[in-house]
mmCIF file of C-alpha atoms in Angstrom:
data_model
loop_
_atom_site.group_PDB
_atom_site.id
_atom_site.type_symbol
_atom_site.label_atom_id
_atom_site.label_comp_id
_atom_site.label_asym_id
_atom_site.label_seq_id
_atom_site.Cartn_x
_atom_site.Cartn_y
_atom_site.Cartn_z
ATOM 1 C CA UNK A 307 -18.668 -1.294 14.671
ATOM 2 C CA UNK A 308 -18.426 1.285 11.735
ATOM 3 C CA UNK A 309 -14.859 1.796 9.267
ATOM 4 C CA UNK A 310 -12.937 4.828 9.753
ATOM 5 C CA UNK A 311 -11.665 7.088 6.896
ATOM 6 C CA UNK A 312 -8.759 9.014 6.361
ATOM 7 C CA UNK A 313 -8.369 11.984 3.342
ATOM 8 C CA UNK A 314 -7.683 15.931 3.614
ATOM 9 C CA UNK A 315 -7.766 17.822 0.530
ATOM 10 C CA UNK A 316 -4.307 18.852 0.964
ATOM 11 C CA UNK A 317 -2.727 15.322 -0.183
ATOM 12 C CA UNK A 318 -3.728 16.795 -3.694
ATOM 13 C CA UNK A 319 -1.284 19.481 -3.438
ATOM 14 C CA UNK A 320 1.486 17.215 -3.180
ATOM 15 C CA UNK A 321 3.549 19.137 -6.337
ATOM 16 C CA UNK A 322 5.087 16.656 -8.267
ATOM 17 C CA UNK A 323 6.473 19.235 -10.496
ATOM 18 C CA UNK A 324 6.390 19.879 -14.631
ATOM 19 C CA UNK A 325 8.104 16.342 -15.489
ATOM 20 C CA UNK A 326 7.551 14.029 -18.495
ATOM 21 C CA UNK A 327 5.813 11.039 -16.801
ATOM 22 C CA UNK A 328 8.824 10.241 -14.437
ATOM 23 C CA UNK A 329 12.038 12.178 -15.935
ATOM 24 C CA UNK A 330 12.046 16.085 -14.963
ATOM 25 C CA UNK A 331 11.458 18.027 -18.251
ATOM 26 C CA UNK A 332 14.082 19.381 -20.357
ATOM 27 C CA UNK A 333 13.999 20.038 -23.944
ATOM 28 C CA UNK A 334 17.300 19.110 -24.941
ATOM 29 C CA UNK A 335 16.621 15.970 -24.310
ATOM 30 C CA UNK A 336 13.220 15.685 -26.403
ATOM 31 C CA UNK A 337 11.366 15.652 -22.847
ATOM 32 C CA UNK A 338 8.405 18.176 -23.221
ATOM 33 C CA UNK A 339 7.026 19.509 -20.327
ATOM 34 C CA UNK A 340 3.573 17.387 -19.230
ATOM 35 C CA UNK A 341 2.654 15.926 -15.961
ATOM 36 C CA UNK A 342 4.052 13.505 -12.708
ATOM 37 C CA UNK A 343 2.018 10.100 -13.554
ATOM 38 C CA UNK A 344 1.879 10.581 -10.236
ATOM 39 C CA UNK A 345 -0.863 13.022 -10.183
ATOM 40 C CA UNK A 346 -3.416 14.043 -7.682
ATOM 41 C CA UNK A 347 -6.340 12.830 -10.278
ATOM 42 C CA UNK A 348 -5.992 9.235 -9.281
ATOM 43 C CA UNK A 349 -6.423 9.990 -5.569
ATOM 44 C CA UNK A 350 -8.913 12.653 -5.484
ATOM 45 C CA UNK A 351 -11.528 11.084 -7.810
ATOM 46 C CA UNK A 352 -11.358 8.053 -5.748
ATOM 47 C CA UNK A 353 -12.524 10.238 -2.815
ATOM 48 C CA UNK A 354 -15.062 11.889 -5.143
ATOM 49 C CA UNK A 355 -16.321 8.635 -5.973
ATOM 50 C CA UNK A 356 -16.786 7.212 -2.369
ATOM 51 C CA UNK A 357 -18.182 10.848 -1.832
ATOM 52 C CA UNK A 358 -20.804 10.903 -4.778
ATOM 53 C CA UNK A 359 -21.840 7.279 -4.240
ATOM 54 C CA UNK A 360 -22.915 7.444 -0.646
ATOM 55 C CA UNK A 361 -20.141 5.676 0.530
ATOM 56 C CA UNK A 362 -18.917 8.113 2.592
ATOM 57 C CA UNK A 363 -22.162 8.691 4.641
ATOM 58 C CA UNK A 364 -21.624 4.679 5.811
ATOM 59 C CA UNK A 365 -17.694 5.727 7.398
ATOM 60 C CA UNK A 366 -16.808 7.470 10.210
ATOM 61 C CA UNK A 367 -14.363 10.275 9.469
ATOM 62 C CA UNK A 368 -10.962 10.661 10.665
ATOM 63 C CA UNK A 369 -8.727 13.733 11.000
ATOM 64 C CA UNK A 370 -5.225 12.869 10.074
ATOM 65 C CA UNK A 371 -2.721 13.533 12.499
ATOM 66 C CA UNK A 372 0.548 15.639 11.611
ATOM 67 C CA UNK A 373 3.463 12.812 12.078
ATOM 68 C CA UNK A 374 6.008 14.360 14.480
ATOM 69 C CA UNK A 375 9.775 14.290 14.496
ATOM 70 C CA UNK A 376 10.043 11.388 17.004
ATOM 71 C CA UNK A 377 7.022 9.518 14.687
ATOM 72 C CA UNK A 378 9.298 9.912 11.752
ATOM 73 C CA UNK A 379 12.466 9.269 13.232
ATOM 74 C CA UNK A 380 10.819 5.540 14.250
ATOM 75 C CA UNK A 381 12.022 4.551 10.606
ATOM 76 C CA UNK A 382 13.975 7.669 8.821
ATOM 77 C CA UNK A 383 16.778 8.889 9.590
ATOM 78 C CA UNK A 384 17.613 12.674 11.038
ATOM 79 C CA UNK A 385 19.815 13.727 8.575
ATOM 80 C CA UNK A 386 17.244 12.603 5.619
ATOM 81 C CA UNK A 387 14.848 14.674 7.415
ATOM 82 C CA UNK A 388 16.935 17.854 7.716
ATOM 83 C CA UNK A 389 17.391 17.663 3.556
ATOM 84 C CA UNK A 390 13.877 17.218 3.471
ATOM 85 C CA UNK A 391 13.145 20.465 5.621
ATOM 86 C CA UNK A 392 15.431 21.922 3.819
ATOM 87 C CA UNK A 393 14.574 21.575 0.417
ATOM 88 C CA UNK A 394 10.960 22.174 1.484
ATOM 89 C CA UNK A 395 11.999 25.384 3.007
ATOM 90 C CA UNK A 396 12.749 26.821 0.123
ATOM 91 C CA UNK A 397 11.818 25.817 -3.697
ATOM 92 C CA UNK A 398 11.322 21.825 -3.170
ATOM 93 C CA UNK A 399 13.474 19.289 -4.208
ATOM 94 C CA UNK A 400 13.536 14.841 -4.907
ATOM 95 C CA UNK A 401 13.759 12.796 -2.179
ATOM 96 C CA UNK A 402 16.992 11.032 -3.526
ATOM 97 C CA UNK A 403 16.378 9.350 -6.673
ATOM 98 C CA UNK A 404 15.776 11.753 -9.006
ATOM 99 C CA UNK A 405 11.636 10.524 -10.040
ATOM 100 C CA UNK A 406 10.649 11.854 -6.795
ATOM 101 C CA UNK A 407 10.223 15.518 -6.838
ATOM 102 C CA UNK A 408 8.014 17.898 -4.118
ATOM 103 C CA UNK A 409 7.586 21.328 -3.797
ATOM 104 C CA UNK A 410 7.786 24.288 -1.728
ATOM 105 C CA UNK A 411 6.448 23.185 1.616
ATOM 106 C CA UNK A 412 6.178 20.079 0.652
ATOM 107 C CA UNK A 413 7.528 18.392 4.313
ATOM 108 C CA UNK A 414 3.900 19.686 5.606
ATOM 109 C CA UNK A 415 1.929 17.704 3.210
ATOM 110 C CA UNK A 416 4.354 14.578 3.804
ATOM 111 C CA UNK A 417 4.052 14.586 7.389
ATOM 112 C CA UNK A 418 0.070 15.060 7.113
ATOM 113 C CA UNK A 419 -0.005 11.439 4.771
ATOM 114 C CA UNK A 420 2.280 9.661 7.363
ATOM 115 C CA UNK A 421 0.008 11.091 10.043
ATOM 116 C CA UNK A 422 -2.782 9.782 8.450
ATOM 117 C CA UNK A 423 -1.711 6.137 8.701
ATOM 118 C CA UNK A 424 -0.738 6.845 12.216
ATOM 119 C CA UNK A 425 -4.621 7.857 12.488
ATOM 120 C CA UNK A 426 -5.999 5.179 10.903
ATOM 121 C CA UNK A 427 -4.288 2.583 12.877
ATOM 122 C CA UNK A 428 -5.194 4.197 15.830
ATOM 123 C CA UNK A 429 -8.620 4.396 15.222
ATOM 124 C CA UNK A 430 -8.635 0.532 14.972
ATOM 125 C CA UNK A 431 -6.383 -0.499 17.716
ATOM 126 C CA UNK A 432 -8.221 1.555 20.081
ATOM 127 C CA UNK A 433 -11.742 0.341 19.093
ATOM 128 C CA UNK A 434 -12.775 3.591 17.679
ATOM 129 C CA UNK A 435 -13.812 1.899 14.264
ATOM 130 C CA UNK A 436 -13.460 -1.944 13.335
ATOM 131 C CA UNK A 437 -11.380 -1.286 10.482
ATOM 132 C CA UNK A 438 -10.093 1.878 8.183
ATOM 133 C CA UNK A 439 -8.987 3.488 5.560
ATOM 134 C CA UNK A 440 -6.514 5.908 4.989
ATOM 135 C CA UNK A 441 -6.445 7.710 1.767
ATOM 136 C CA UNK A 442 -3.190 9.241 1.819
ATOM 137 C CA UNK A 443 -0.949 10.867 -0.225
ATOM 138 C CA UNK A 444 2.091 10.698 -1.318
ATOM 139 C CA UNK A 445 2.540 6.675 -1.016
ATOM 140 C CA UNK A 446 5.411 5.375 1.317
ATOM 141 C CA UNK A 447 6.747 1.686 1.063
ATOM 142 C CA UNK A 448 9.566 2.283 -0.791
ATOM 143 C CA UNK A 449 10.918 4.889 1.434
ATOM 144 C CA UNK A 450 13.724 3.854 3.186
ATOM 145 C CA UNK A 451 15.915 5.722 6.471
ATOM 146 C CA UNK A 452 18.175 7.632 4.380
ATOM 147 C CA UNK A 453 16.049 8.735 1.248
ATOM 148 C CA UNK A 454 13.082 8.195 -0.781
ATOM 149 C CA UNK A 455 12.358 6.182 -3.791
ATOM 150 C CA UNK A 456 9.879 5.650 -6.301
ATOM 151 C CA UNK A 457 7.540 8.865 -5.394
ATOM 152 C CA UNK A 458 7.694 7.556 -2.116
ATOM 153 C CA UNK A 459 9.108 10.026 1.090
ATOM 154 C CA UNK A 460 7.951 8.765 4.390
ATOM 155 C CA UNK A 461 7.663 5.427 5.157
ATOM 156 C CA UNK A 462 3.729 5.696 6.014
ATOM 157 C CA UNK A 463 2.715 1.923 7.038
ATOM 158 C CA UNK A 464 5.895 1.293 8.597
ATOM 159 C CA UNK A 465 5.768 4.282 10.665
ATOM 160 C CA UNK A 466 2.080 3.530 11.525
ATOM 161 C CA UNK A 467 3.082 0.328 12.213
ATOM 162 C CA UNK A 468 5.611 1.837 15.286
ATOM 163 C CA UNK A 469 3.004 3.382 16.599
ATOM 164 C CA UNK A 470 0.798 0.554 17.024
ATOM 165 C CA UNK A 471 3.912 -1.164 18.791
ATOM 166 C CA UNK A 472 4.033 1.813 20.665
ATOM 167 C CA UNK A 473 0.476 1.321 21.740
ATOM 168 C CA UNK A 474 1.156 -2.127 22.714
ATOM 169 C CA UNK A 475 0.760 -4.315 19.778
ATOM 170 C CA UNK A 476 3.045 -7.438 20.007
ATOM 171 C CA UNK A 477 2.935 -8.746 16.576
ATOM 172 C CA UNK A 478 1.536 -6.713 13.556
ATOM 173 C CA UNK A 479 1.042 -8.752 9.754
ATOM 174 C CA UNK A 480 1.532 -5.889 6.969
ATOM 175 C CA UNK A 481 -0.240 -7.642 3.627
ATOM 176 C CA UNK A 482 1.473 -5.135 0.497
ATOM 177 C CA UNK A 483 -0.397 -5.916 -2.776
ATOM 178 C CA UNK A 484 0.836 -2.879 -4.842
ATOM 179 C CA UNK A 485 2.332 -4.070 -8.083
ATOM 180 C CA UNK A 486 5.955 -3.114 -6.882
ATOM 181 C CA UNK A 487 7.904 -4.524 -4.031
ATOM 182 C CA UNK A 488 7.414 -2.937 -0.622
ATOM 183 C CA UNK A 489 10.840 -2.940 -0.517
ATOM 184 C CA UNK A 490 10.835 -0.180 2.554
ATOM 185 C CA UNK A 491 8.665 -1.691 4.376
ATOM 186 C CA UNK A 492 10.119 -4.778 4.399
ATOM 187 C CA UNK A 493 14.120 -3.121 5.257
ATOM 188 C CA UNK A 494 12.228 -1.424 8.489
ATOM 189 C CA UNK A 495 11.020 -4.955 9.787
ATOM 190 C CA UNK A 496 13.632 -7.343 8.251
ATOM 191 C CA UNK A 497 15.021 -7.971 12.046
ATOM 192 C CA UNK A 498 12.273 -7.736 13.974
ATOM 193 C CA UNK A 499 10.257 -11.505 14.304
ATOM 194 C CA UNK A 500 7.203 -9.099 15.511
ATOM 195 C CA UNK A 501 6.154 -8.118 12.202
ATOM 196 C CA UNK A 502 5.323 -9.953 9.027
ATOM 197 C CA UNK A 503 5.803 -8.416 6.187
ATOM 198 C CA UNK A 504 3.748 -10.031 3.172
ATOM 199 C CA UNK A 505 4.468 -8.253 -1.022
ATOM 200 C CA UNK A 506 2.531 -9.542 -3.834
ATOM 201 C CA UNK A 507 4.040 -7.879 -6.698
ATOM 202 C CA UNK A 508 4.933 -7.680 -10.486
ATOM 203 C CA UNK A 509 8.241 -9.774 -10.216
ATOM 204 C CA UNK A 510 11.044 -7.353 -11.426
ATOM 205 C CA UNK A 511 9.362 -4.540 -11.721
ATOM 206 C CA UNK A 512 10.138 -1.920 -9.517
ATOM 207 C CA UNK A 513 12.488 -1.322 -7.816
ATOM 208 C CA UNK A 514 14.279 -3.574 -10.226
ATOM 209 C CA UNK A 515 15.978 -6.755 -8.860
ATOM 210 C CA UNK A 516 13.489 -6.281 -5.523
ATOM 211 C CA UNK A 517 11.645 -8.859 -4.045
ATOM 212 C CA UNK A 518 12.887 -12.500 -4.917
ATOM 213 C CA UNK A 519 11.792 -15.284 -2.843
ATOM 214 C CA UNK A 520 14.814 -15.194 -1.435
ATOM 215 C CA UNK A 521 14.073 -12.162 0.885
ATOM 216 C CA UNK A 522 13.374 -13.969 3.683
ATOM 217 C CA UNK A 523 14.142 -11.586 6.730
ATOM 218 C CA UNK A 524 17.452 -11.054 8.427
ATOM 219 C CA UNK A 525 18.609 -12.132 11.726
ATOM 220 C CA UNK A 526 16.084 -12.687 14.621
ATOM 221 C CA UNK A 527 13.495 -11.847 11.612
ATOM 222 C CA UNK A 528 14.565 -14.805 9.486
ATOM 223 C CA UNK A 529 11.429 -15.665 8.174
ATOM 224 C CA UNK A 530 8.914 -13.076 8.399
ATOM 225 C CA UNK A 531 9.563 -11.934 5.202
ATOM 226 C CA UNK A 532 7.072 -13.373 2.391
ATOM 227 C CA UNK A 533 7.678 -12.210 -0.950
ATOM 228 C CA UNK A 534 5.288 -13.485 -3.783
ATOM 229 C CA UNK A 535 7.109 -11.881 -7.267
ATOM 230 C CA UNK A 536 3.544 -12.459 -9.894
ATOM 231 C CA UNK A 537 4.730 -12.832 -13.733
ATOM 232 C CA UNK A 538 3.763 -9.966 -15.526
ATOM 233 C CA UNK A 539 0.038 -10.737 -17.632
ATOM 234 C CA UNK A 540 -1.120 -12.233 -13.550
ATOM 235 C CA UNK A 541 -5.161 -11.321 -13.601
ATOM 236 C CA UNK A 542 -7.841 -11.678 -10.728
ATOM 237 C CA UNK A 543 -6.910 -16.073 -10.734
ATOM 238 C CA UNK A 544 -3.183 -15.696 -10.307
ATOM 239 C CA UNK A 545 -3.751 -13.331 -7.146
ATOM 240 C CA UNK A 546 -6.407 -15.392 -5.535
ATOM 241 C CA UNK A 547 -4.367 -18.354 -5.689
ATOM 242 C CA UNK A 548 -1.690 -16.382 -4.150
ATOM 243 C CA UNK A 549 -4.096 -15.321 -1.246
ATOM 244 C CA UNK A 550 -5.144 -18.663 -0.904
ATOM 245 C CA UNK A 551 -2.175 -20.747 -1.161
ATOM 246 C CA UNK A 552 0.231 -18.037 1.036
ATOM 247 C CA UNK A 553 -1.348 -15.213 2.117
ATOM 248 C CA UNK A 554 -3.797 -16.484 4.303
ATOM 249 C CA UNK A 555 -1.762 -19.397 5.846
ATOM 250 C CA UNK A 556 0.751 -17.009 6.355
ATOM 251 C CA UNK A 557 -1.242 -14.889 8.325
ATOM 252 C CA UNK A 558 -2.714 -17.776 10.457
ATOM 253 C CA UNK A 559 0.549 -19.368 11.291
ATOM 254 C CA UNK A 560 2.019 -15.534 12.377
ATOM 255 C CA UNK A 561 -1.764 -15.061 13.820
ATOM 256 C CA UNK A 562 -1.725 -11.352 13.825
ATOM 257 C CA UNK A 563 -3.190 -8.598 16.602
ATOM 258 C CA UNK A 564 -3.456 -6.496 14.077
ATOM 259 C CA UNK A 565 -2.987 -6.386 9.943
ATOM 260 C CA UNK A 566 -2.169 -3.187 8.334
ATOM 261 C CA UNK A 567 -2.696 -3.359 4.444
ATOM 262 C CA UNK A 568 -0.406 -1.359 1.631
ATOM 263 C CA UNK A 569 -3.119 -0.735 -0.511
ATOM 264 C CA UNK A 570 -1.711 0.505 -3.852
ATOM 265 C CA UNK A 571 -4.126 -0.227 -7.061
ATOM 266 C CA UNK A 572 -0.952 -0.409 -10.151
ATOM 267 C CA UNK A 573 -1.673 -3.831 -10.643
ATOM 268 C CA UNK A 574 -5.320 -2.862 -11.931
ATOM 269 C CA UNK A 575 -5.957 -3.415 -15.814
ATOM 270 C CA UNK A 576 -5.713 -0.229 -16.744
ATOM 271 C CA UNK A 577 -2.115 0.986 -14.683
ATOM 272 C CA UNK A 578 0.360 2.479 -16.638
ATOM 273 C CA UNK A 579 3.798 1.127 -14.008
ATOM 274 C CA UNK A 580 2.704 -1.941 -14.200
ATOM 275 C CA UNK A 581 2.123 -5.040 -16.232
ATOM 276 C CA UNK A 582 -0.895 -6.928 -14.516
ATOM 277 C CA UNK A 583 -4.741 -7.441 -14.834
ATOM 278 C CA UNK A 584 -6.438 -7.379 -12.121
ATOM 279 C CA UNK A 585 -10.335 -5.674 -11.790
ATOM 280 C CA UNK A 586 -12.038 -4.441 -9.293
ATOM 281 C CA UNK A 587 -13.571 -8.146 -8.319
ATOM 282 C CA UNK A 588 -10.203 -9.191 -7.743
ATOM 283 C CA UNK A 589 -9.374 -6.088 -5.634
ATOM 284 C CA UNK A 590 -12.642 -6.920 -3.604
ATOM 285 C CA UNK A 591 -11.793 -10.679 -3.444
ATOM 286 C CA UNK A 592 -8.281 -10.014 -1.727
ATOM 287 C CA UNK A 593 -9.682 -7.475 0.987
ATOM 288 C CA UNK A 594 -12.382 -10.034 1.650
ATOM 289 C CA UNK A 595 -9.381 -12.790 2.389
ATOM 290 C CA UNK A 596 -7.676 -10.324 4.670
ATOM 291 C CA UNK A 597 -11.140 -8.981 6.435
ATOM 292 C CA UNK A 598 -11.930 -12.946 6.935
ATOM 293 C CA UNK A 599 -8.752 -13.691 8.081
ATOM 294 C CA UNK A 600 -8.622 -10.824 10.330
ATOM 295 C CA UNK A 601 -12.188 -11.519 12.064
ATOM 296 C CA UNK A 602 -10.647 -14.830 12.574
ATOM 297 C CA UNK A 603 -7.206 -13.886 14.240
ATOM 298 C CA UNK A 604 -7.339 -10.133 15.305
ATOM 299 C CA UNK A 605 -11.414 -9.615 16.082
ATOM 300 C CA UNK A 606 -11.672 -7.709 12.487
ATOM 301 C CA UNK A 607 -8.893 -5.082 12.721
ATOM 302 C CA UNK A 608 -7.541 -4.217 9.921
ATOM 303 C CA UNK A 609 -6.201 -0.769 8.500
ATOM 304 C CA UNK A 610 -5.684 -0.112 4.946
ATOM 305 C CA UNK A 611 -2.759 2.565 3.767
ATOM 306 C CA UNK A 612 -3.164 3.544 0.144
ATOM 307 C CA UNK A 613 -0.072 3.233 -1.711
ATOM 308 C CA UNK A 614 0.519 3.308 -5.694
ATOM 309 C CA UNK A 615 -1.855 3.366 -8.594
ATOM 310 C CA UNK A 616 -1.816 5.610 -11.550
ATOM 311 C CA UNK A 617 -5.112 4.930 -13.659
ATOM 312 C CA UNK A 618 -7.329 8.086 -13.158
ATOM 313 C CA UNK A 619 -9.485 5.903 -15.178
ATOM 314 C CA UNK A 620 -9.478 2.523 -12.811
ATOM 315 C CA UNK A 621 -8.087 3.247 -9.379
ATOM 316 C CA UNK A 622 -11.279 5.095 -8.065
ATOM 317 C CA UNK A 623 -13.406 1.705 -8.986
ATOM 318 C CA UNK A 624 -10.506 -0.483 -7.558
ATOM 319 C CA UNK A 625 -10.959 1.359 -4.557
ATOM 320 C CA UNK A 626 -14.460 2.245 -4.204
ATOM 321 C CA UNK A 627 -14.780 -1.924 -4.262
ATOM 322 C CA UNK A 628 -12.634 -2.258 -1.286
ATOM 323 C CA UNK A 629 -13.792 0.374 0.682
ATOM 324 C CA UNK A 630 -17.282 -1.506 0.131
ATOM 325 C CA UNK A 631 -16.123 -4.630 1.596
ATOM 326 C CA UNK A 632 -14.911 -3.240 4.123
ATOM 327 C CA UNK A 633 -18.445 -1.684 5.576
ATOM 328 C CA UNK A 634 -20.169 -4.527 4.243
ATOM 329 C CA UNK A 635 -22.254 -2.287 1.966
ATOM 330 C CA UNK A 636 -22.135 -2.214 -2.169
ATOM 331 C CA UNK A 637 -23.993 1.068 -3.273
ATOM 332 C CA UNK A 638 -21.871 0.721 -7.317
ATOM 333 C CA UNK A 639 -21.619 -1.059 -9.996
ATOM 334 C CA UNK A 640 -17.976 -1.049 -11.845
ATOM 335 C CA UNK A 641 -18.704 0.383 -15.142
ATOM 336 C CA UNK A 642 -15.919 -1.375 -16.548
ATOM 337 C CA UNK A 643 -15.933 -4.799 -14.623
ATOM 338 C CA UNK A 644 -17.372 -7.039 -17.458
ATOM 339 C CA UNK A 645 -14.876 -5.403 -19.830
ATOM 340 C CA UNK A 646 -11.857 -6.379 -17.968
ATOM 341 C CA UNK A 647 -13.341 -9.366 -15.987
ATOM 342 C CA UNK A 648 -13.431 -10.593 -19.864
ATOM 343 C CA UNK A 649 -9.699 -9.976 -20.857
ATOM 344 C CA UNK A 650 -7.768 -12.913 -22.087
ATOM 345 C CA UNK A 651 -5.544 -14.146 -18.502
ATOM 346 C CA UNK A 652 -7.791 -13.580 -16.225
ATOM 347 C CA UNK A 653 -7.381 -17.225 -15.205
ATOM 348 C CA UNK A 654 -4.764 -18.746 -13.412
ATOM 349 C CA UNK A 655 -2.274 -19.749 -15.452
ATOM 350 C CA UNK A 656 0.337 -22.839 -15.235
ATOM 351 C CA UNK A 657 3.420 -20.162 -15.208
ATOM 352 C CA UNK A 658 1.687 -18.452 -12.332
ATOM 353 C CA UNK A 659 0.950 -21.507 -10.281
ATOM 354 C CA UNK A 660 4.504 -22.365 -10.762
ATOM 355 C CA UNK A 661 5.202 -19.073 -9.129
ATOM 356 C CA UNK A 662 2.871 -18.963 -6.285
ATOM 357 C CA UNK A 663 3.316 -22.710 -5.198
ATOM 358 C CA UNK A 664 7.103 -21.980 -5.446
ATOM 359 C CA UNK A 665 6.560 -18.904 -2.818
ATOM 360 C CA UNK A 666 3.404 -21.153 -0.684
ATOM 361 C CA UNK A 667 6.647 -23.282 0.744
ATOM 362 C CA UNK A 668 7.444 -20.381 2.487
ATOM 363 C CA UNK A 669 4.104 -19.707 4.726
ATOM 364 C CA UNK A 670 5.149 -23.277 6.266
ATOM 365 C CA UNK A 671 8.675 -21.122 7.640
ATOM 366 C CA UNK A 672 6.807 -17.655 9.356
ATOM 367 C CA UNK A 673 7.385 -17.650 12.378
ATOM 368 C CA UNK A 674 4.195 -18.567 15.302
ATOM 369 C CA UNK A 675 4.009 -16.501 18.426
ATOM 370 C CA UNK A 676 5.578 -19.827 20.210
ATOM 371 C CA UNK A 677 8.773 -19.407 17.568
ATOM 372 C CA UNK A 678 8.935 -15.513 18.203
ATOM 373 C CA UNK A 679 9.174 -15.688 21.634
ATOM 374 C CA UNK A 680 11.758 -18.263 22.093
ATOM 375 C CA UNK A 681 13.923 -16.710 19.267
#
C-alpha cells in the first residue's frame, strides 16, 4: 500500500499579519513592522521540495476536507468558535493570546487545515493508503476549547483523532515531537484511558511551565499521559534514547490501532523557538521507530499532522526525510546533514540520560487494553 498526502495552496494564505517576529508591530515601542516567524515559507517550500524531488509522484494525493461545526465542536468550544467567525467576518483578529493573529476570512483556511487531518486519518483507517501525511497549516496542539495559543487555532490532531473514534477506533497513541509541549492535545485526552498522548519537547519552553513529568493524565486517564521535557542543547542521541527508552515501550504496552503523529520540525538545528539540535537523520530515525512500531501493533497505520517549525532554511529537509521513510523511497540528499550531524551535542549526553531515564519509569504506568477496560 502507497502514503497519502495532504496540502492545498491555500494553507499559505493563512495571514499572520505585519508583526515583529511574535509581538504585533507598533513603533512606539521600537517594534518595526517585518514578518509572523510564522510564515508560509517554511511550509510551502517543504511542499516544493517533495514536489521538485519526485517525491510527490511516489504519494497518493488527498483532498482535504473542510472540518464542520460538529468536527470542531468534538474539542472547541461554541462560543470560541462564534469569536472566531466573527473576527474572520470582518478584518481578522488573535485567537486569544495576543501572538496569534489571522485575517479576513481566516475561519475558512482554519477549518480547511483541521479538515486535512481529518483526511489524512481517514485515508489510513479506512485502508485507502498505509500511512499519510498531512501538510497543514496553521499548526494546532496548543489549541485548547476556549481559545488558541501559540499560532495555534484548531486543535487539528485532536480533532482528527475524534473522528477516528468516530469511525470506530478504540484506542489511538498520538506521538508529539515538536519542540513545545502539546499541551492541547494532551487537555482534550487527559480523561479519556483510550488515547495516549506521548510530547517530547524542549523542557520549559513553550508554553512556559508545560509539560513536567508530572502530567500524568487525570481521572480515568491517569496514566496515559507521557511527557518527556529534553534539556535545551538535546541533538539526534538525546531523542533516540528517548524513543528507545519510552517512546516505543510506551506504545507497545498501550498497543495502539492506530498512531497519529504531531509532526512539528522546531527542534531542528536551525529553528529559531527553540533550543535543540536535531538533523534531518534524527527526524528520519524517530519516524522509522514509530513506522516499526506501528507495523508491529497497528498493521503500519500511522498519520502524520504537521505542527511547528520555523527554519525556511531546515524544515523542508526535516521533512522531505520523513516523508521518505514513510514510502520507503530516498530520492535526496540533505545538503546540510554533515554540517549539523557534526555539531558539538549531537551525542547523548549524561544530563539528558538523566532526563529521559527519569521520564522511561513512566512507560512501565500506561495503561494496556486489559487496564483500560477494567478502569
Amino acid at each position: 500500500m502507497s502514503s497519502g498526502y495532504v496540502y492545498h495552496e491555500i494553507y499559505s494564505w493563512h495571514d499572520s499579519g505585519s508583526v515583529t517576529g511574535l509581538l504585533p508591530a507598533d513603533p512606539r515601542r521600537g517594534l518595526q513592522p517585518l514578518h509572523h516567524l510564522d510564515t508560509p515559507d517554511t511550509k510551502r517550500r517543504l511542499h516544493e521540495l517533495v514536489a521538485v524531488s519526485g517525491l510527490l509522484d511516489h504519494l497518493v494525493r488527498l483532498q482535504p476536507a473542510v472540518a464542520s461545526d460538529e468536527q470542531l465542536l468534538t474539542v472547541h468550544t461554541e462560543d470560541y468558535l462564534q469569536r472566531l467567525s466573527a473576527q474572520s467576518d470582518g478584518v481578522g483578529g488573535d485567537a486569544g493570546d495576543g501572538i496569534s493573529p489571522f485575517g479576513a476570512g481566516g475561519l475558512d483556511i482554519l477549518r480547511r487545515a483541521a479538515g486535512g487531518a481529518i483526511s489524512a486519518v481517514e485515508a489510513v483507517v479506512d485502508a485507502t493508503v498505509r500511512n499519510s501525511y498531512a501538510l497543514v497549516r496553521p499548526s494546532g496542539h496548543h489549541a485548547l476549547p476556549d481559545h488558541g495559543m501559540g499560532m495555534a487555532y484548531l486543535a487539528n490532531v485532536a480533532i482528527a483523532a475524534h473522528h477516528a473514534k468516530a469511525l470506530g477506533i478504540e484506542r489511538i497513541a498520538i506521538v508529539d515531537w515538536d519542540a513545545h509541549h502539546g499541551n492541547g492535545t494532551q487537555h482534550a485526552f487527559e480523561q479519556d484511558p483510550g488515547v495516549l498522548t506521548i510530547s517530547l519537547h524542549q523542557e520549559n519552553c513553550f508554553p512556559p511551565g508545560s509539560g513536567d513529568i508530572s502530567e500524568r493524565g487525570v481521572g480515568p486517564g491517569y496514566g496515559s499521559a507521557v511527557n518527556v521535557p529534553l534539556p535545551a542543547g538535546t541533538g539526534n542521541g538525546g531523542y533516540d534514547f528517548a524513543f528507545t527508552e519510552v517512546v516505543v515501550p510506551a506504545l507497545d504496552r498501550f498497543h495502539p490501532e492506530l498512531i497519529i503523529v504531531a509532526s512539528g520540525f522546531d527542534a531542528g538545528a536551525m529553528d529559531p523557538l527553540a533550543r535543540q539540535l536535531v538533523s534531518s537523520s534524527g527526524f528520519r530515525a524517530m519516524a522509522r521507530h514509530v513506522l516499526d512500531a506501528a507495523d508491529r501493533l497497528c498493521s503500519g497505520r500511522v498519520s502524520m499532522i504537521h505542527e511547528g517549525g520555523y527554519s525556511e532554511v531546515y524544515v523542508p529537509f526535516c521533512g522531505h526525510a520523513v516523508i521518505e521513510e514513510m514510502t520507503g523511497r530516498h530520492l535526496l540528499e540533505d545538503p546540510y546533514l554533515e554540517l549539523v550531524d557534526g555539531f558539538g551535542g549531537q551525542q547523548l549526553q549524561p544530563h539528558q540520560r538523566a532526563a529521559v531515564e527519569q521520564a522511561a519509569r513512566l512507560a512501565a504506568e500506561v495503561p494496556t487494553p486489559t487496564t483500560a477496560k477494567t478502569a
